[in-house]
Short mmCIF file of C-alpha atoms and ligand atoms in Angstrom, two decimals:
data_model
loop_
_atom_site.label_atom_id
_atom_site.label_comp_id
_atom_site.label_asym_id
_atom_site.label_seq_id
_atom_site.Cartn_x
_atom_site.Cartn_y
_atom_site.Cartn_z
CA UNK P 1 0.00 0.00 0.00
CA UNK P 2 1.54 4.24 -0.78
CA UNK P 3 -1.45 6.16 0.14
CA UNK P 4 0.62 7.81 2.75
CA UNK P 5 3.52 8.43 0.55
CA UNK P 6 5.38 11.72 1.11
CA UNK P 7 3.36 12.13 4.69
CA UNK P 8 5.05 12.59 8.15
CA UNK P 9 3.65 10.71 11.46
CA UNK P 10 4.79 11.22 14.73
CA UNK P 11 3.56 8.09 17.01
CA UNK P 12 3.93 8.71 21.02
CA UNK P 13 5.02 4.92 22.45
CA UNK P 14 6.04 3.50 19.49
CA UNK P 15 8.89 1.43 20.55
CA UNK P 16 6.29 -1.64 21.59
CA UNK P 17 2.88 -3.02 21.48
CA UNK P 18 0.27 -1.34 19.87
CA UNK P 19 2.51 1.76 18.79
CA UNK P 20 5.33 0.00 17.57
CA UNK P 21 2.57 -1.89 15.33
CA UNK P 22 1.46 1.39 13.95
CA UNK P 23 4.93 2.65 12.98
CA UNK P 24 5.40 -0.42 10.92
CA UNK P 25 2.55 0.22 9.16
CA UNK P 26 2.36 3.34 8.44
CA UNK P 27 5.87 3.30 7.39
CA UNK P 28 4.85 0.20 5.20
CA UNK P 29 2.10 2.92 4.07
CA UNK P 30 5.00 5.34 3.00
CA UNK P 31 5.39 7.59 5.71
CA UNK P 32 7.72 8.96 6.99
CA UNK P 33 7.73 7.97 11.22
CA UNK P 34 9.02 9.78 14.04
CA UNK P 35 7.74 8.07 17.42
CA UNK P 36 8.73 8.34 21.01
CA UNK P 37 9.63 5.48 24.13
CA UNK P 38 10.76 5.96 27.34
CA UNK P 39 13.17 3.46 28.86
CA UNK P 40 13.07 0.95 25.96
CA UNK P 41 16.24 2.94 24.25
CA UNK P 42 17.52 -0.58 22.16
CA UNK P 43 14.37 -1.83 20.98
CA UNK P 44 13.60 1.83 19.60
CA UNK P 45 16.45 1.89 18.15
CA UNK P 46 16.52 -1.08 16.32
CA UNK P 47 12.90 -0.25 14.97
CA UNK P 48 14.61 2.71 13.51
CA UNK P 49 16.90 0.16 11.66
CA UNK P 50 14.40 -1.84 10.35
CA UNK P 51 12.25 0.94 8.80
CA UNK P 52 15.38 2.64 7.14
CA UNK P 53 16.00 -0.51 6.00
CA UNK P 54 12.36 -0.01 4.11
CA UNK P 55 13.51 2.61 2.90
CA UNK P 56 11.35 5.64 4.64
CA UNK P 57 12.82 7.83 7.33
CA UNK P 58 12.50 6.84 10.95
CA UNK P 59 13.42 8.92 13.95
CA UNK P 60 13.30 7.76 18.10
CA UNK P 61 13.15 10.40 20.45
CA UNK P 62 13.14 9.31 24.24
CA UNK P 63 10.18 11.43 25.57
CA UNK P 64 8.55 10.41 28.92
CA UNK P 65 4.55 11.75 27.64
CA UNK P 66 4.28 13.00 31.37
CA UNK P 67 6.93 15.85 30.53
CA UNK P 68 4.82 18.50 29.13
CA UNK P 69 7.95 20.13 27.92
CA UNK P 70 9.49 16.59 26.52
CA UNK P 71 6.58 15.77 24.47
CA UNK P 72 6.49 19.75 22.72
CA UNK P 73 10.10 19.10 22.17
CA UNK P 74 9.21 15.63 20.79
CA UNK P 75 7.07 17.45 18.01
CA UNK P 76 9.59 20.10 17.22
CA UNK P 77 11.94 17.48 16.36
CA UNK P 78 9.70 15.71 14.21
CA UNK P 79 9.05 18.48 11.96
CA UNK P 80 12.77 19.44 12.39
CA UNK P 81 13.84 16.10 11.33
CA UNK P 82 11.12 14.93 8.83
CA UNK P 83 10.14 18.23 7.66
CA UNK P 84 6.30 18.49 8.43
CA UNK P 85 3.68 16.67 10.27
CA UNK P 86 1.16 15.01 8.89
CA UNK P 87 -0.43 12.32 11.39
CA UNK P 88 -0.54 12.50 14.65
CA UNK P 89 -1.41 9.27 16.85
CA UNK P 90 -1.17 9.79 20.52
CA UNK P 91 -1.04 5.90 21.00
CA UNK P 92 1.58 6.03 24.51
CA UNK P 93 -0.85 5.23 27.52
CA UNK P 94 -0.06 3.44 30.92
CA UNK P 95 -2.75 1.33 32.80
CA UNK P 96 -3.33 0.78 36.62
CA UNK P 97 -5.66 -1.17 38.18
CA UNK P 98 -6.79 -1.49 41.70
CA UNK P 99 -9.95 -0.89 43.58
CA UNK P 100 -10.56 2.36 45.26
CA UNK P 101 -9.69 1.61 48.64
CA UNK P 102 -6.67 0.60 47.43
CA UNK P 103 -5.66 3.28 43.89
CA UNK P 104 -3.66 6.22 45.29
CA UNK P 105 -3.82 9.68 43.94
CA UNK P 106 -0.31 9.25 42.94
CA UNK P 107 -2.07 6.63 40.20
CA UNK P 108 -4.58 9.25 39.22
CA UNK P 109 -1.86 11.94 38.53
CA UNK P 110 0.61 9.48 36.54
CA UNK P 111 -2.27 8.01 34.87
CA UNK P 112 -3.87 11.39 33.79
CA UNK P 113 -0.36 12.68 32.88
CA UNK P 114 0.60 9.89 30.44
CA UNK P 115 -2.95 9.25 29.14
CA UNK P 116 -4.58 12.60 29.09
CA UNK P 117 -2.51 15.67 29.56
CA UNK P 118 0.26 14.25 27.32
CA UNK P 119 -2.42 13.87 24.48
CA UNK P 120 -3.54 17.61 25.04
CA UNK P 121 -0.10 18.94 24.79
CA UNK P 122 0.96 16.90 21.87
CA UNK P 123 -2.41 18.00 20.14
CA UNK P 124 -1.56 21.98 21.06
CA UNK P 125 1.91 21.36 19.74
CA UNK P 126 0.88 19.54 16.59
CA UNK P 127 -1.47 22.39 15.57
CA UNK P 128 1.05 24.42 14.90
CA UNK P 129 2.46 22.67 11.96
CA UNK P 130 -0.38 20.55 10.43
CA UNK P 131 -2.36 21.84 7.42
CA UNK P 132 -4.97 20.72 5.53
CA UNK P 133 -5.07 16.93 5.29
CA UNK P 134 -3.74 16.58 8.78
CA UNK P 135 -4.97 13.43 10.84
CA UNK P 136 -4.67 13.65 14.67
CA UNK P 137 -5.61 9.93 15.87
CA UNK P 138 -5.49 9.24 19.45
CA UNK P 139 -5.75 5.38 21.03
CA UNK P 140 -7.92 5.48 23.57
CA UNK P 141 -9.58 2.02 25.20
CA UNK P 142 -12.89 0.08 25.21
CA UNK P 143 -12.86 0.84 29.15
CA UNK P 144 -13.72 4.31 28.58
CA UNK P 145 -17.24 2.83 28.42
CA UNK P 146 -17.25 -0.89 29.30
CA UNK P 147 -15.30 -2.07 32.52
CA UNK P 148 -16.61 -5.32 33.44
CA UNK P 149 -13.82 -5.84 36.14
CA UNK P 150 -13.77 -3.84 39.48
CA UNK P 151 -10.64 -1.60 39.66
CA UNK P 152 -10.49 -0.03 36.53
CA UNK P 153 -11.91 4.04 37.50
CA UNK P 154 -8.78 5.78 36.83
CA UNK P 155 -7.81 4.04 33.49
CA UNK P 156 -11.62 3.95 33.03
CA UNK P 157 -11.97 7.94 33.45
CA UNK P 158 -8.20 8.59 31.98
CA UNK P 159 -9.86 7.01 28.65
CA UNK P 160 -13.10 8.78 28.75
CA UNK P 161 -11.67 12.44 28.97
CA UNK P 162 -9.93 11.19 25.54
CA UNK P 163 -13.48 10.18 24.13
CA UNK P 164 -14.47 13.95 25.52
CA UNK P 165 -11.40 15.47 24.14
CA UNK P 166 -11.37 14.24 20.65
CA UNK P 167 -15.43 15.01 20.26
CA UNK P 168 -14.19 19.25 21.20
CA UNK P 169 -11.19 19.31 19.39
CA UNK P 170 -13.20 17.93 16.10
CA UNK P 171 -14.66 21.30 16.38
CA UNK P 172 -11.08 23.53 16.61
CA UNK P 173 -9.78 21.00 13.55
CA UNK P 174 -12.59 20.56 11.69
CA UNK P 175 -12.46 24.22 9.92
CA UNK P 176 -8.59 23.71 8.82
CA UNK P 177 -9.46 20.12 7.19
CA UNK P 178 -7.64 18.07 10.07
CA UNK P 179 -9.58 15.56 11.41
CA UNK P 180 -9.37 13.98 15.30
CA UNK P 181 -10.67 10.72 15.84
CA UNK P 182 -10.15 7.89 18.64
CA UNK P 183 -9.81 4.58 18.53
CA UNK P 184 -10.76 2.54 21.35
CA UNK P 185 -9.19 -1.20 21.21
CA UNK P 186 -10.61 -4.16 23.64
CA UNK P 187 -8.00 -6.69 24.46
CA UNK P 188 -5.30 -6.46 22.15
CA UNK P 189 -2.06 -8.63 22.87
CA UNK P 190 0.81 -6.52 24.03
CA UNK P 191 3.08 -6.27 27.65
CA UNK P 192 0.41 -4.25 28.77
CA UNK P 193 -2.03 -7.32 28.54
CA UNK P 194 -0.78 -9.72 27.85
CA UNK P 195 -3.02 -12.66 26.02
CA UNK P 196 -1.52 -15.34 28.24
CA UNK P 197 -1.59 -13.07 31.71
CA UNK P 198 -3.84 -13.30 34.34
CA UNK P 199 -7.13 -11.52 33.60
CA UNK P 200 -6.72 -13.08 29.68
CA UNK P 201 -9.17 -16.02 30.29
CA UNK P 202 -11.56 -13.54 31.58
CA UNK P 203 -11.36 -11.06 29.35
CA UNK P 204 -11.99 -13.57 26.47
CA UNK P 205 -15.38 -14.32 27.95
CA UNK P 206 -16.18 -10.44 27.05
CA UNK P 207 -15.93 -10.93 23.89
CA UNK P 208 -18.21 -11.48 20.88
CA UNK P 209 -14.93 -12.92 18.38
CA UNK P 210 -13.35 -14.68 21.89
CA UNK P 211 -9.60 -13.52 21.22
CA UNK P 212 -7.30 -11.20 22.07
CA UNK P 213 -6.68 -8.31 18.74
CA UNK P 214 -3.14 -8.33 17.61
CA UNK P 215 -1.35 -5.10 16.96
CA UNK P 216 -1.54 -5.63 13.32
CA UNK P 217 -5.65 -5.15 13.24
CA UNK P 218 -4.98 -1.95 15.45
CA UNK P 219 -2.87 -0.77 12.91
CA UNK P 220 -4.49 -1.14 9.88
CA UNK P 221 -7.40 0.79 11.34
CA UNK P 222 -4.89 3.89 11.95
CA UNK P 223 -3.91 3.30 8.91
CA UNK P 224 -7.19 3.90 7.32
CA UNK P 225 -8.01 6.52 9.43
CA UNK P 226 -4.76 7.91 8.56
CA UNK P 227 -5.24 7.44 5.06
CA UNK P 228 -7.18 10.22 2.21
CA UNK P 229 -10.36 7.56 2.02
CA UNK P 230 -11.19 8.91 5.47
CA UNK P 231 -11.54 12.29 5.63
CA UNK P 232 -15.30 12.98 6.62
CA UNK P 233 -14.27 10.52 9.59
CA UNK P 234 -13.98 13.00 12.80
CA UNK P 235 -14.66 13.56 16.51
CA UNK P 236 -15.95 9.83 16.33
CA UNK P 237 -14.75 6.92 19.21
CA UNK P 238 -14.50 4.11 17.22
CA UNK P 239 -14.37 0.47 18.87
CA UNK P 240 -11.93 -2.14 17.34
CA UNK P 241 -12.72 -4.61 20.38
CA UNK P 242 -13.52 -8.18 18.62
CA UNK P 243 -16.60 -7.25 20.47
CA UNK P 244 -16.26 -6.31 23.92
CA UNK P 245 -19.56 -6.37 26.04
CA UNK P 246 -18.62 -5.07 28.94
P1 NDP K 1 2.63 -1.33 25.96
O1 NDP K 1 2.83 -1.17 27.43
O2 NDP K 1 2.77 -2.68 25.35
O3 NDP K 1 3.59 -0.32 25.17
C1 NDP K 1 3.62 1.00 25.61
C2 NDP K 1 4.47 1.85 24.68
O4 NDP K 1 4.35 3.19 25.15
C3 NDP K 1 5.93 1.51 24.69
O5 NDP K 1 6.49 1.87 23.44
C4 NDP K 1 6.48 2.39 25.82
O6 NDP K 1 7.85 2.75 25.65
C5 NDP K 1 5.62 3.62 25.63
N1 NDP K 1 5.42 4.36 26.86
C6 NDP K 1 4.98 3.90 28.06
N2 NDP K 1 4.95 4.90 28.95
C7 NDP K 1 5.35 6.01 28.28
C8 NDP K 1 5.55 7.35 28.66
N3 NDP K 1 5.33 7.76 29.90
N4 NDP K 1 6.00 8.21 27.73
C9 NDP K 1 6.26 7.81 26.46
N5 NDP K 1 6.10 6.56 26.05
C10 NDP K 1 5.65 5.67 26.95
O7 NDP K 1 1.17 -0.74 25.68
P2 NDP K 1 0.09 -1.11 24.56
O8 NDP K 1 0.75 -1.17 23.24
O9 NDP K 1 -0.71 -2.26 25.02
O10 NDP K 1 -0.87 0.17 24.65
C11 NDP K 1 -0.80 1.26 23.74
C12 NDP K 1 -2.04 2.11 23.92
O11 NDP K 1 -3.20 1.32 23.67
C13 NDP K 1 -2.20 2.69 25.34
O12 NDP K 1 -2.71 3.99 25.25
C14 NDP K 1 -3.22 1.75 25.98
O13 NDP K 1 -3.93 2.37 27.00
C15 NDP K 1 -4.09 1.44 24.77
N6 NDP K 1 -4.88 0.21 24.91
C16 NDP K 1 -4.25 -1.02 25.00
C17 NDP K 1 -5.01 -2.15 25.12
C18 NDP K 1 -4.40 -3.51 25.23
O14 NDP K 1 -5.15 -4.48 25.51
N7 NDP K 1 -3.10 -3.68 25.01
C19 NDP K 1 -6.49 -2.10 25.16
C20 NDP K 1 -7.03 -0.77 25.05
C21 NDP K 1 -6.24 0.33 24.94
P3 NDP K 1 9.07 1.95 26.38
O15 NDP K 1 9.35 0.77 25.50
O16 NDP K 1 10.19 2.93 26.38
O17 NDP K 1 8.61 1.57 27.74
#
């Protein structure tokens, strides 16, 4: 596929999982991928490898998304390095889980940083530079609406502010052509969860297809989304969850 030939991305957590996923593809697309980590400093670099070894341009930049400063300076080199930017998929999120008696406020804050303010200040960085065509695509989870577990209200609520984010900033975008959209995966096999770990048997039960989504089917949907065939797509939450009931 080259319908993203001559575009720039810049994925947040794209060193593993879901994010690394997306930089493959959208490098297998024809873009141009700039992406951030935070400890994983090997594995990013050897993604870089691999997609220069594609032939498209591929930049790591070690930015922890709680910085506020780190991730501005994470866009600023994109455009530095690859010239624009194009895409924007805020796909680095943390998860934890514990029931209320129990979740400190230190959670909440970390949580909130990583999944939530991170994505704001990326988005207020990003609209800087993108024109026209722009795609801002942020990864946001199933949970924001369906939590059949107890423990999940801060990763719960974390995700639901992105839902409430992306349906605003549609509005900002929508008059300069960029569109914001958010995907919201169930159970999709990474270190985060694991499809062997322990809530995977569980989780399986929620859902319609019974298997965990492989970062390969989250990709391709960013990739679409991404892509010129979706551009009256915006300030929609869009489930890729095999089905998740909740
Ligand atoms: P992983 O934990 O497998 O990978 C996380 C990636 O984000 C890594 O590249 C990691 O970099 C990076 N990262 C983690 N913390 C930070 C940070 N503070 N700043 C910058 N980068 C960071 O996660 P997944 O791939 O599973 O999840 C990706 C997104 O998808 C998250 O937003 C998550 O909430 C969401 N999601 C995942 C689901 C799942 O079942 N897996 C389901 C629903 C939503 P490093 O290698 O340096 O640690």
């Amino acid at each position: 596929m080259s319908n993203l030939v001559n575009k720039t991305a810049l994925v947040t957590g794209g060193s593993r999982g879901i994010g690394a996923g997306i930089v493959r593809r959208l490098a297998a697309d024809g873009a141009n991928v700039a992406f951030t980590y935070v400890n994983g400093k090997e594995r990013a670099e050897a993604l870089v490898k691999e997609i220069e070894a594609t032939g498209r341009k591929a930049v790591a930049i070690q930015a922890d998304a709680a910085n506020a400063e780190a991730v501005t300076a994470a866009v600023e080199t994109t455009v530095a390095k690859l010239g624009t930017l194009d895409i924007l998929v805020n796909n680095a999120g943390i998860g934890t889980f514990a029931p209320i008696d129990q979740a400190t406020l230190e959670d909440f804050d970390r949580t909130f940083n990583v999944n939530v303010r991170a994505v704001f200040v990326a988005i207020k960085a990003a609209a800087k530079h993108m024109t026209s065509g722009g795609r801002i695509i942020n990864i946001g989870s199933i949970n924001a609406t369906r939590v059949p577990f107890e423990g999940g209200s801060v990763y719960a609520a974390s995700k639901a502010a992105i839902q409430g984010l992306t349906t605003a900033l549609s509005r900002d975008f929508g008059p300069l052509g960029i569109t914001v959209n958010n995907i919201q995966p169930g159970p999709v096999n990474t270190d985060l969860n694991p499809d062997n770990g322990p809530f995977a048997d569980f989780l399986r039960t929620q859902m319609a297809i019974g298997r965990y989504g492989t970062t390969d089917e989250l990709a391709s949907f960013v990739s679409y989304l991404a892509g010129p065939e979706a551009s009256y797509i915006t300030g929609a939450s869009l489930n890729a969850d095999g089905g998740f009931k909740g």
